[in-house]
Coordinates of C-alpha atoms and ligand atoms in Angstrom, one line a residue:
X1003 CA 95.7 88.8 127.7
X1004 CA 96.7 89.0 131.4
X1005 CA 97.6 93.0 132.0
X1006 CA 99.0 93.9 135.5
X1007 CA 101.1 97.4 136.8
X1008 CA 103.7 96.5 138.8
X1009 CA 106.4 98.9 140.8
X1010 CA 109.9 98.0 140.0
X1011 CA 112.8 97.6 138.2
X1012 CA 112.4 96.5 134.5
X1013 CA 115.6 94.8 134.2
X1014 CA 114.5 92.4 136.8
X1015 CA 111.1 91.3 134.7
X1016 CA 111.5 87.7 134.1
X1017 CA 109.7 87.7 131.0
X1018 CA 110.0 86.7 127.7
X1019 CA 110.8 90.0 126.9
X1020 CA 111.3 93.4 128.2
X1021 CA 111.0 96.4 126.3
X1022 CA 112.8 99.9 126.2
X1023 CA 113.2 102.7 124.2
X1024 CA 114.7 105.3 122.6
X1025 CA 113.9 109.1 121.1
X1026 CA 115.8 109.1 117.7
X1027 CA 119.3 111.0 118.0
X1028 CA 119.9 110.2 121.5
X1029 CA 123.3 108.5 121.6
X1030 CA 123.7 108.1 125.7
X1031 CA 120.6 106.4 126.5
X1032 CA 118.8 107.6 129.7
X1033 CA 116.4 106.5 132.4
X1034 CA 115.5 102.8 131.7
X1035 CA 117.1 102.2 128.7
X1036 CA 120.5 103.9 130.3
X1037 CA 120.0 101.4 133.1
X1038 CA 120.2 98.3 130.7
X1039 CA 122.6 99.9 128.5
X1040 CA 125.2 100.0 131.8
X1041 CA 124.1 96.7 132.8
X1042 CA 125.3 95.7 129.5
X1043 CA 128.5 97.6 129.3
X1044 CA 127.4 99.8 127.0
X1045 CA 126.2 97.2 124.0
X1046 CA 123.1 99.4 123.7
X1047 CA 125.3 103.0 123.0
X1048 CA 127.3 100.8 120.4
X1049 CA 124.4 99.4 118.6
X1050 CA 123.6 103.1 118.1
X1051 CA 127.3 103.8 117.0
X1052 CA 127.4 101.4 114.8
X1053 CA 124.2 102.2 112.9
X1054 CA 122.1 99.4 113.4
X1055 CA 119.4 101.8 115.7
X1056 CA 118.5 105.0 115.6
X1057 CA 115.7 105.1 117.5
X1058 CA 113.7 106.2 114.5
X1059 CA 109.8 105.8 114.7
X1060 CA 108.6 102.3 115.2
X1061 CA 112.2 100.9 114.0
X1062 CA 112.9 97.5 116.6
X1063 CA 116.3 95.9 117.5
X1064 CA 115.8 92.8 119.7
X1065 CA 119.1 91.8 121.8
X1066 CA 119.5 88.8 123.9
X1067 CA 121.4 90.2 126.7
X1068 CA 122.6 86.7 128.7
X1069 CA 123.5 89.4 132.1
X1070 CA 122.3 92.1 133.8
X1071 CA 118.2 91.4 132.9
X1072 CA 116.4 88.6 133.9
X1073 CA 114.5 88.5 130.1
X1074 CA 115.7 86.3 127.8
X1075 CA 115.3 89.5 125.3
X1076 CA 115.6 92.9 125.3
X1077 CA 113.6 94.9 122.6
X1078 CA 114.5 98.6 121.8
X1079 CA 111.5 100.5 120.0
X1080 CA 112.3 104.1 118.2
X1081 CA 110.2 106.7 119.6
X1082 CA 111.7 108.8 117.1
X1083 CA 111.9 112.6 117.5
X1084 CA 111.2 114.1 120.5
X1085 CA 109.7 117.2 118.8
X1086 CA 107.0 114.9 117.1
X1087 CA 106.3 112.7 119.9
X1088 CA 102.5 112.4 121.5
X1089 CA 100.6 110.0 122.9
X1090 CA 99.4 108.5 119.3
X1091 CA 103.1 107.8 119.0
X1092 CA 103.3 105.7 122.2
X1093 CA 100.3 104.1 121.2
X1094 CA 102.3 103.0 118.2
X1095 CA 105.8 102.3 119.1
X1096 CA 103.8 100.1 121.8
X1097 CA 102.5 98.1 119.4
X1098 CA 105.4 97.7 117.0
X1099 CA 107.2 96.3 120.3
X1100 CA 104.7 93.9 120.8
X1101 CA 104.5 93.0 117.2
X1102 CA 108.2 92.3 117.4
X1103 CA 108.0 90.3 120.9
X1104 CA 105.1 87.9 118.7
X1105 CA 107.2 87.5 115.7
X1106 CA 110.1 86.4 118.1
X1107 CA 107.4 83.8 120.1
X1108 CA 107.0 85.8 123.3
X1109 CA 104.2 85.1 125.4
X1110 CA 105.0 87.0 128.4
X1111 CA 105.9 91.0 127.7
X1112 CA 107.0 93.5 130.3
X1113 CA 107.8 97.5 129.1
X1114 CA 108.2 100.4 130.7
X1115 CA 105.5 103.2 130.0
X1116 CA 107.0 105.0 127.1
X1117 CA 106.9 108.9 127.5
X1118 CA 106.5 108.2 131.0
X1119 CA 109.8 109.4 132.4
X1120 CA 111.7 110.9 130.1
X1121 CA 109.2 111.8 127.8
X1122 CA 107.3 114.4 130.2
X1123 CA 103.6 113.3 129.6
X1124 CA 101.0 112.6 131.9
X1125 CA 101.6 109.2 133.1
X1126 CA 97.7 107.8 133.5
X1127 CA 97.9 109.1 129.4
X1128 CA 101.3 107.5 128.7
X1129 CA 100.2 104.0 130.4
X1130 CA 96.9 104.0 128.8
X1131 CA 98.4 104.7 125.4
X1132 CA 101.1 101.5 126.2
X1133 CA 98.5 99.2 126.6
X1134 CA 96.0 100.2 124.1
X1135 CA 99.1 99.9 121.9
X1136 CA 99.7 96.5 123.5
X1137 CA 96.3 95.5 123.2
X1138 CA 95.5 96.3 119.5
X1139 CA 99.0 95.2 118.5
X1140 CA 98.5 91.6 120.1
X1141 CA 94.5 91.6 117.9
X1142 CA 94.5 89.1 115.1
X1143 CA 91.0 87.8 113.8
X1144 CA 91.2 84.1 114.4
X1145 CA 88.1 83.1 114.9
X1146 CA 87.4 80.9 111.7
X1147 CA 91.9 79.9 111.2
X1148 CA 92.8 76.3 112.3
X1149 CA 97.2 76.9 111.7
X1150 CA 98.1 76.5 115.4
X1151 CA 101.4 78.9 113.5
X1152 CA 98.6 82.0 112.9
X1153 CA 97.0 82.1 116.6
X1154 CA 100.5 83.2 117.7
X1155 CA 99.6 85.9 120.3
X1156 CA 100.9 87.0 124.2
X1157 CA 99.3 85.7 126.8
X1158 CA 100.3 88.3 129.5
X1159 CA 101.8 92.0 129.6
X1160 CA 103.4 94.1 132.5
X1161 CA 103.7 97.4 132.6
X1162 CA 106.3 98.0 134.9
X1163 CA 106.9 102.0 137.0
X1164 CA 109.8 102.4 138.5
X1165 CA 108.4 105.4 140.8
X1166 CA 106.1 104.2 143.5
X1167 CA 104.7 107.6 143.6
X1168 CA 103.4 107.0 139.9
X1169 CA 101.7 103.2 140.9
X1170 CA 97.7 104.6 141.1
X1171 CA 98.1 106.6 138.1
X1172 CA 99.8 104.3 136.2
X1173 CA 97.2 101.6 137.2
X1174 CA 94.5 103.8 136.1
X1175 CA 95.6 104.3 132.8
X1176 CA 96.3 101.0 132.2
X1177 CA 93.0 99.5 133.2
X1178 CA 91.5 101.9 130.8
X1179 CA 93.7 101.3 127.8
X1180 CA 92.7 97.6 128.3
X1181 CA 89.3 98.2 128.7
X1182 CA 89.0 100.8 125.8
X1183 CA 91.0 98.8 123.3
X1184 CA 89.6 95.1 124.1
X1185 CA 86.6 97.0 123.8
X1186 CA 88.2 97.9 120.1
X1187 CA 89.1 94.6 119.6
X1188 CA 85.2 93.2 120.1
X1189 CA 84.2 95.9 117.5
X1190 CA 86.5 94.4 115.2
X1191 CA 85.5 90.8 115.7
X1192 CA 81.6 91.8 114.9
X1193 CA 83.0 93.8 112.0
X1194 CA 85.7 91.1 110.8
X1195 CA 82.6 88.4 111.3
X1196 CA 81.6 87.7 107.8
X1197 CA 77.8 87.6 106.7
X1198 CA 76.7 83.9 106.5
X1199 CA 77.0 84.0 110.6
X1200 CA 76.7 87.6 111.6
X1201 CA 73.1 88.5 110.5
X1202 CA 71.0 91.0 112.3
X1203 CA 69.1 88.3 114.9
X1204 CA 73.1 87.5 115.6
X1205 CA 73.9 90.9 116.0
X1206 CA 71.5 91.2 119.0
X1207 CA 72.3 87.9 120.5
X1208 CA 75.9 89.3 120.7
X1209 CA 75.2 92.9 122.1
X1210 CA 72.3 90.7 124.6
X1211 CA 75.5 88.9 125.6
X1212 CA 78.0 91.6 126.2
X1213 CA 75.2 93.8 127.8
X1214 CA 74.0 91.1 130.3
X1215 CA 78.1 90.6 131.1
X1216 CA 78.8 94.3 131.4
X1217 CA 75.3 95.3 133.3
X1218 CA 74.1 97.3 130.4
X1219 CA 70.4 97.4 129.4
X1220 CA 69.5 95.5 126.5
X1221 CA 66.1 95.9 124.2
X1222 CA 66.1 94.0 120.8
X1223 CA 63.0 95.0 118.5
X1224 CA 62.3 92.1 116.4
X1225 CA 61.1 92.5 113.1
X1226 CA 56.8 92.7 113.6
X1227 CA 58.3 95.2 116.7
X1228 CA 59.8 97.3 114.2
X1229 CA 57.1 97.6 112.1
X1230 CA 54.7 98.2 115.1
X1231 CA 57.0 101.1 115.6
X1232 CA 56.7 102.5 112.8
X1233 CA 60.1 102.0 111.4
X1234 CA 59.2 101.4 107.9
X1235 CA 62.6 102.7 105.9
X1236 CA 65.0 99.9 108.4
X1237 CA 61.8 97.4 107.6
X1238 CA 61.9 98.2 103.6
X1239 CA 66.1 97.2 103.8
X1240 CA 65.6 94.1 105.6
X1241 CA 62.5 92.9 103.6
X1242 CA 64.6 91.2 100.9
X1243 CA 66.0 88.9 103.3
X1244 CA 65.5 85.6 104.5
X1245 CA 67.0 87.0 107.9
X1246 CA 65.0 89.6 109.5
X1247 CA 65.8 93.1 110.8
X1248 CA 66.7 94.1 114.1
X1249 CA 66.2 97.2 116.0
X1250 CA 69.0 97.3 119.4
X1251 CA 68.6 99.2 122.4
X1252 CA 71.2 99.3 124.4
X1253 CA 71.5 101.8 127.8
X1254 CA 74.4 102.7 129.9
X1255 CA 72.3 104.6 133.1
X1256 CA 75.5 106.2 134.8
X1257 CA 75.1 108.5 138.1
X1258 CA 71.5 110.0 136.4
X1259 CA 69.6 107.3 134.6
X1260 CA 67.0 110.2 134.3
X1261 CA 69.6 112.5 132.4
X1262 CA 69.5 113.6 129.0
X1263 CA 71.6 111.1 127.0
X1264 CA 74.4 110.9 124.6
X1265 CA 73.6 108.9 122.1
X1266 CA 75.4 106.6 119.9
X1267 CA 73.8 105.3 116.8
X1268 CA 75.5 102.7 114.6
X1269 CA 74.5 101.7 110.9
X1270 CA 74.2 98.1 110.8
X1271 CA 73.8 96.5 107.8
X1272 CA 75.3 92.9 108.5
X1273 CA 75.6 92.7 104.5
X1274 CA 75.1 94.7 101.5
X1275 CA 74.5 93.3 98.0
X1276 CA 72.8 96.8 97.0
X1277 CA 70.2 95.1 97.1
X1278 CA 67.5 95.3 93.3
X1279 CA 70.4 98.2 92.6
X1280 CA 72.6 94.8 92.6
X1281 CA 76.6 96.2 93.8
X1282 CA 79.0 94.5 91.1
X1283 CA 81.4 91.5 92.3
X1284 CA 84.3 94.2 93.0
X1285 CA 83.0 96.5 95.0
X1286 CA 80.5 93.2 97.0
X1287 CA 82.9 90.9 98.6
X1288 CA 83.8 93.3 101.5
X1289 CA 80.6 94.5 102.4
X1290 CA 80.3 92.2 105.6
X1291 CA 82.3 95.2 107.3
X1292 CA 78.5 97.7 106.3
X1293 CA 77.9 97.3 110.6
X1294 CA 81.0 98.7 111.4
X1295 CA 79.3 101.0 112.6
X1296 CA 76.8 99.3 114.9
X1297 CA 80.0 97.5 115.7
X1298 CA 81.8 100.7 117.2
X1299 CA 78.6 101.7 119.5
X1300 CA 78.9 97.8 120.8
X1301 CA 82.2 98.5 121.5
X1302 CA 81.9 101.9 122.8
X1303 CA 78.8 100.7 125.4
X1304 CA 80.7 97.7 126.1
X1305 CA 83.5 100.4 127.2
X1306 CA 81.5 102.5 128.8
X1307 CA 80.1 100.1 130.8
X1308 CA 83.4 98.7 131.9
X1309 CA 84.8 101.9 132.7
X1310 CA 81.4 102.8 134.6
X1311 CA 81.5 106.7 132.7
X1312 CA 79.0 108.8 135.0
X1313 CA 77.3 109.6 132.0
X1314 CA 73.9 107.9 130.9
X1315 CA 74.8 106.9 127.3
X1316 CA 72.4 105.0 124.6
X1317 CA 73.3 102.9 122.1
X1318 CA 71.0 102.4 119.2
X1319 CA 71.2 99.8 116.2
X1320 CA 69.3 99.8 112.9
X1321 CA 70.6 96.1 111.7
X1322 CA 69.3 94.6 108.3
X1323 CA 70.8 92.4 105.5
X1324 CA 70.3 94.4 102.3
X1325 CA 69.2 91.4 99.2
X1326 CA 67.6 91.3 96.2
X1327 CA 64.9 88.8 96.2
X1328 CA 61.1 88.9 95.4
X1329 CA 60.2 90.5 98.3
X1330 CA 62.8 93.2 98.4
X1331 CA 62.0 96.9 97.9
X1332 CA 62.7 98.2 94.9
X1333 CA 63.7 101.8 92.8
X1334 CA 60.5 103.7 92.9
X1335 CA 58.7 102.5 95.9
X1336 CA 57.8 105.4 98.2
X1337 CA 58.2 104.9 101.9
X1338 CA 56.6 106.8 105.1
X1339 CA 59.8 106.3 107.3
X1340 CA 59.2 106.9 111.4
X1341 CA 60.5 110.7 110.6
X1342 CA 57.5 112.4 108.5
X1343 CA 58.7 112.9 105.5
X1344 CA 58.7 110.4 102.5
X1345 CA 61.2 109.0 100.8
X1346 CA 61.4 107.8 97.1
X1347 CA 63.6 105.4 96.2
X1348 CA 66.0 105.7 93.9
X1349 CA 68.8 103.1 94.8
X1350 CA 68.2 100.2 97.1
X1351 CA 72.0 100.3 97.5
X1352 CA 71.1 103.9 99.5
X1353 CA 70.1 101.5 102.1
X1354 CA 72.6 102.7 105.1
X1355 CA 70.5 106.1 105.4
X1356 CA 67.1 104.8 105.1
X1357 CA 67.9 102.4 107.9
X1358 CA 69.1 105.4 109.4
X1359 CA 66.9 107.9 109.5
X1360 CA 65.1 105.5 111.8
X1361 CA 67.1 105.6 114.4
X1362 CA 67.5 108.9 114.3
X1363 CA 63.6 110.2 114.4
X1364 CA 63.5 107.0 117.6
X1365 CA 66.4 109.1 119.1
X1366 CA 64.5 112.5 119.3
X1367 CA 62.1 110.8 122.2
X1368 CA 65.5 110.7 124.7
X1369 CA 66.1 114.8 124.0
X1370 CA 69.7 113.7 123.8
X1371 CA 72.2 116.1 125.1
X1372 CA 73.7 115.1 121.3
X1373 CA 73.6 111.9 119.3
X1374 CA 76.4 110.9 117.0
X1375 CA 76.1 108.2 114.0
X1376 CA 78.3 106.1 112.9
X1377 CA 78.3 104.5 109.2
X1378 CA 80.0 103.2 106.5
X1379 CA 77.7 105.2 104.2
X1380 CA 79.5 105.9 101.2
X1381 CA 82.1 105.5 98.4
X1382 CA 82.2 108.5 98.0
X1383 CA 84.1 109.4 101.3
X1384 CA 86.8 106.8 100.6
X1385 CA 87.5 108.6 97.5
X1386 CA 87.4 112.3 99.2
X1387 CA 89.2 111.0 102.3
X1388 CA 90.8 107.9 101.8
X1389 CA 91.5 105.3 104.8
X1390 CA 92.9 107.4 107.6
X1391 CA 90.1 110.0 108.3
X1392 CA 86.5 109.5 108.7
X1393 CA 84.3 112.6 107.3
X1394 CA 82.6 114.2 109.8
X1395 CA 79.3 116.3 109.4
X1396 CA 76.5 117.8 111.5
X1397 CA 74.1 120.6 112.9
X1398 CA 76.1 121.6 116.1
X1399 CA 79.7 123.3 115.6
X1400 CA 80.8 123.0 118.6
X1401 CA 80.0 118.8 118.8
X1402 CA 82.0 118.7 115.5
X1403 CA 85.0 120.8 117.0
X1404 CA 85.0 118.0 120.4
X1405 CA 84.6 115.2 117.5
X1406 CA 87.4 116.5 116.0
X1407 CA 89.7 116.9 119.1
X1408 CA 88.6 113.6 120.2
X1409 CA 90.1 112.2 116.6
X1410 CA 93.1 113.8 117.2
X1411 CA 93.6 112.2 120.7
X1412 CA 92.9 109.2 119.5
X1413 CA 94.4 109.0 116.0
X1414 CA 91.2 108.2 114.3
X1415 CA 91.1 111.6 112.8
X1416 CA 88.3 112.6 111.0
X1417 CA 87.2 115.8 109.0
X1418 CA 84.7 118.4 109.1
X1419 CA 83.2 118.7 105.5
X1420 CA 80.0 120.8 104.9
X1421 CA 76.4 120.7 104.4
X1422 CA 75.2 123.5 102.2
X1423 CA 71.6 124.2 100.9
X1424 CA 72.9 122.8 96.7
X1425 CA 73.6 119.5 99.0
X1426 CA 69.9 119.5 100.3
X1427 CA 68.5 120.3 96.9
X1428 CA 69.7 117.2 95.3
X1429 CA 68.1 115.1 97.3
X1430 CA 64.5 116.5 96.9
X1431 CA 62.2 113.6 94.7
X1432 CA 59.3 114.8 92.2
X1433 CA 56.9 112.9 94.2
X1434 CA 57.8 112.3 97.6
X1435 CA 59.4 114.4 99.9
X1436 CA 62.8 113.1 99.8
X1437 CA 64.6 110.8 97.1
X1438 CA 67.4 108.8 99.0
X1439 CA 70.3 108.9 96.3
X1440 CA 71.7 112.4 95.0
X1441 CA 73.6 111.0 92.5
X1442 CA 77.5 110.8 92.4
X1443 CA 78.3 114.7 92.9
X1444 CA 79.4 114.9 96.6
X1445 CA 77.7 111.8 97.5
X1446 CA 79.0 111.8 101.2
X1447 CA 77.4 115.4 101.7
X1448 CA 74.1 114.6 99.7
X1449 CA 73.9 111.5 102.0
X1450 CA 74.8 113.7 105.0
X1451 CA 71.7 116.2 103.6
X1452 CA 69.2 113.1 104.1
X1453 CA 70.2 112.3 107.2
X1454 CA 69.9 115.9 108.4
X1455 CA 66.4 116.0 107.6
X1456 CA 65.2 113.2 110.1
X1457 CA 67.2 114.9 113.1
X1458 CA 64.5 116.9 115.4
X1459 CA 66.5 119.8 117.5
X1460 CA 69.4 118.5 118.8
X1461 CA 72.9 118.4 118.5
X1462 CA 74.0 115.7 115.8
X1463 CA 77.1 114.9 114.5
X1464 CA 77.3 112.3 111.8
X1465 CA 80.8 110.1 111.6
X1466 CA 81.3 108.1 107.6
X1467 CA 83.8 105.7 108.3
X1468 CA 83.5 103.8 105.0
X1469 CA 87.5 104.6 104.7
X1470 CA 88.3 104.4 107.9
X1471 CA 86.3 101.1 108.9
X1472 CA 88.3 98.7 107.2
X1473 CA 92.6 98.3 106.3
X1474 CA 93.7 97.3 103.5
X1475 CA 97.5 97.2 104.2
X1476 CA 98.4 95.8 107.9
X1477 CA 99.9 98.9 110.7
X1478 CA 101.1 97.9 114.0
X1479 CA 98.3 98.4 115.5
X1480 CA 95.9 97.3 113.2
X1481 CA 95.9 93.9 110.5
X1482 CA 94.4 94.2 107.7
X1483 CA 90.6 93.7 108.3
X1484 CA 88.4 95.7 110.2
X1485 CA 89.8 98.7 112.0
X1486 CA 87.4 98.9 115.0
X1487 CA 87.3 102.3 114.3
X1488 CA 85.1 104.6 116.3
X1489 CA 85.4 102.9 119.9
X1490 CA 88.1 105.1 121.3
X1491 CA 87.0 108.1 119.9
X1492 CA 83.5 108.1 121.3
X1493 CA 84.9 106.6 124.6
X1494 CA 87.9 109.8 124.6
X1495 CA 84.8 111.9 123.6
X1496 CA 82.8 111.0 126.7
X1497 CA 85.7 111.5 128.7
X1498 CA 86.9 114.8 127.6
X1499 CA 84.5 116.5 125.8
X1500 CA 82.8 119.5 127.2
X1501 CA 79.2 118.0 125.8
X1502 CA 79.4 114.9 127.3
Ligands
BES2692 N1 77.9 100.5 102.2 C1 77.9 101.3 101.1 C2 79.0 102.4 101.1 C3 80.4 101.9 100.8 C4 80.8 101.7 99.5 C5 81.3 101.7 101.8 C6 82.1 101.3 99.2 C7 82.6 101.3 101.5 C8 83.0 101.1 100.2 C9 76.6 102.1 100.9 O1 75.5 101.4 101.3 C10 76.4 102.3 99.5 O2 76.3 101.4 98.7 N2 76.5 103.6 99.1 C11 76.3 104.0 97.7 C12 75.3 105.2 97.7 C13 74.9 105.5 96.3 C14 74.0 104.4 95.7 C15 74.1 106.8 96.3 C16 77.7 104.4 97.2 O3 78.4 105.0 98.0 O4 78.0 104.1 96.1
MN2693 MN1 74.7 100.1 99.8
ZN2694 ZN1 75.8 100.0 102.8

């Protein structure tokens, strides 16, 4: 999608549609939407009269207005009330509008930058929020659909200021929202991507390609590599496969390539069957989303890159396709993982950590500022949780508190839940160091616990997005499939967070 700023009058947008808005209540529209409603003698105050739009919360009325605007239609979103409104709600309303402008067969949208004016927030915030709203509402996965009817989308979007004063900041946010949420939107595709042409060796070719377009550097560890390495738990996963494991590197140097990093790492299992500990048929066919998190550090390098952060940031990928085969480790085998201490195994559907704990042990050699994972590690968080909030976990408060704030910023809320010594009990084997399965009670924490005992003195934070990874029922700004989840927060964390 074409995005552009422009400075001017919204009315005068020949587009396929404009849109407006409204806080719910209001009964004498102002600023933008006042403009159009006295352009229209007043059709817009008697809609509200006559009940058909209240301006509640993502509600849409879509008028055809013949006079007085240059679109063919007019769109009203609810912003709904002004006591609740923030910049998630922009984000949203955004995308309801654009949603509606689709459905109607717009390809060319122009709005105004909703909470811009009237609704007193910063502008670079408000226009970034419009278009990511823009953005993920306009996202459909279409990769593998041939129905000319389903690849409906916009081709172009103006945001449109009417106060010259506002045009750099208003451009600034908007080129960020775009590149943030296409940035989104390419997580998605990996994670949407389903298993027979995402393996690992495909999952480097495709953060190889975005890396040598964005200016990133790029290392890809092949599977004799990894072994070399010593990464023997991600080697164990991938061993059941036909398809071999991968290892990614991916570096974003910013104003210091000599800086201590943040680091990103992303669990990227391209498929899990559970491996010998064979999942059942119900709880299988989804498991192509198991590198939504490797997807979410793509995106959030690819963004990074794009947005050219002064920060040096890493990106690091465990990828393998977890099978059952002859050759695929198996309950009881005993592994000497890059991190020292052994591993027994107790599920080879534990796989997530074990390919994991890698990563993190390969991390300690960059004495990151802090490093934050990202996995769809466990069941057990969707049932504590659910799909709206990712659990959140680590060795560093104050990381967890700027997680936290950068969830709320963002809407991709997640939770702090705890690590306590009964957690790191129950994952102690009889005859290794470490078994990798705790059992069901408080899986996400025992899990957690594992993880915790690779990291070497630094700040860590660990992100389960097995919820919040994937959507079940379709939101404005997000269909059902996968979420994408994880991009803007790390990029909002980079950006805002004292840490970073
Ligand atoms: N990828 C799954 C986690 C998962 C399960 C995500 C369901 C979303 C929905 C992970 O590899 C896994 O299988 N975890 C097991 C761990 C258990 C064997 C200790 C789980 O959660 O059941
Ligand atoms: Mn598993
Ligand atoms: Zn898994």
């Amino acid at each position: 999608m074409n995005i552009s700023t422009t400075i001017g009058n919204i009315l005068e947008q020949d587009t396929d549609a404009i849109v407006l808005n409204l806080f719910e209540g209001v009964t004498e529209p102002g600023g933008a939407t006042g403009a159009a409603n006295r352009a229209l003698d007043g059709l817009i105050a008697d809609l509200i009269a006559g009940g058909d739009f209240s301006g509640k919360f993502k509600q849409t009325a879509v008028l055809y207005p013949h006079r007085g605007v240059a679109s063919s239609r007019l769109i009203l979103v609810g912003l709904g009330k002004r006591e609740d409104f923030s910049l998630n709600r922009v984000r949203l309303a955004s995308a309801s509008a654009t949603r509606e402008a689709i459905k109607r067969g717009a390809k060319t949208l122009a709005s105004i930058i909703h909470g811009g004016g009237i609704g007193g927030l910063d502008i670079s915030d408000a226009a970034q929020a419009t278009v990511e709203g823009t953005v993920l509402g306009n996202y459909k996965f279409t990769a593998y659909k041939t129905d000319e009817d389903e690849l409906k989308s916009l081709d172009a979007f103006t945001l449109v200021e009417f106060d010259a004063s506002k045009q750099t900041d208003a451009e600034a946010g908007a080129s960020a929202g775009q590149i943030i949420a296409e940035s989104a939107c390419f997580a998605r595709d990996l994670a949407n991507t389903p298993g027979n042409d995402l393996p690992p060796s495909t999952l480097a070719d495709r953060a190889l390609e975005m890396a040598r377009e964005t200016g990133l550097s790029c290392e890809i560890f092949d599977e004799q590599r990894i072994l070399a390495e010593g990464m023997n738990a991600l080697s164990a996963v991938g061993q059941g496969s036909v398809r071999p494991p991968r290892f990614i590197i991916l570096e974003h140097a910013g104003t210091n390539s000599e800086a201590a990093p943040i680091v990103f790492i992303g669990k990227g299992i391209t498929f899990d069957t559970g491996g010998i500990s064979l999942k059942s048929g119900d709880g299988m066919w989804d498991m192509k989303f198991d590198m939504s998190g490797a997807a979410a550090v793509i995106g959030a390098m690819r963004a990074a890159a794009k947005l050219d952060l002064p920060h040096r940031v890493i990106g690091l990928i465990a990828a393998a396709e977890n099978m059952p085969d002859g050759r695929a480790y198996r309950p009881g085998d005993i592994l000497h993982p890059l991190g020292e201490k052994t591993v027994e195994i107790h599920s080879t559907d534990a796989e997530g950590r074990l390919a994991l704990i890698d990563a993190l042990a390969y991390c300690a050699r960059y004495k990151p500022k802090a490093a934050i994972d990202l996995a769809t590690l466990t069941g057990a968080c969707v049932i504590a949780l659910g799909n709206e909030t990712s659990g959140l976990m680590g060795n560093d408060d104050n990381l967890i508190v700027q997680i936290h704030q950068a969830g709320n910023r963002t809407g991709e809320m997640a939770w702090h839940l705890p690590i306590f010594d009964d957690h790191r009990d129950l994952i102690k084997s009889k005859v290794a160091d470490l078994k990798n399965s705790g059992g069901r009670p408080a899986g996400t924490l025992t899990a957690t616990a594992f993880l915790e005992a690779y990291v070497q003195n630094f700040p860590w934070a660990h992100l389960d997005i097995a919820g919040t990874a994937w959507a079940d029922s379709d939101k404005p700004d997000t269909p059902i499939g996968a979420t994408g989840v994880g991009v803007r927060l790390l990029i909002d964390f980079l950006r805002h967070g004292s840490t970073a």
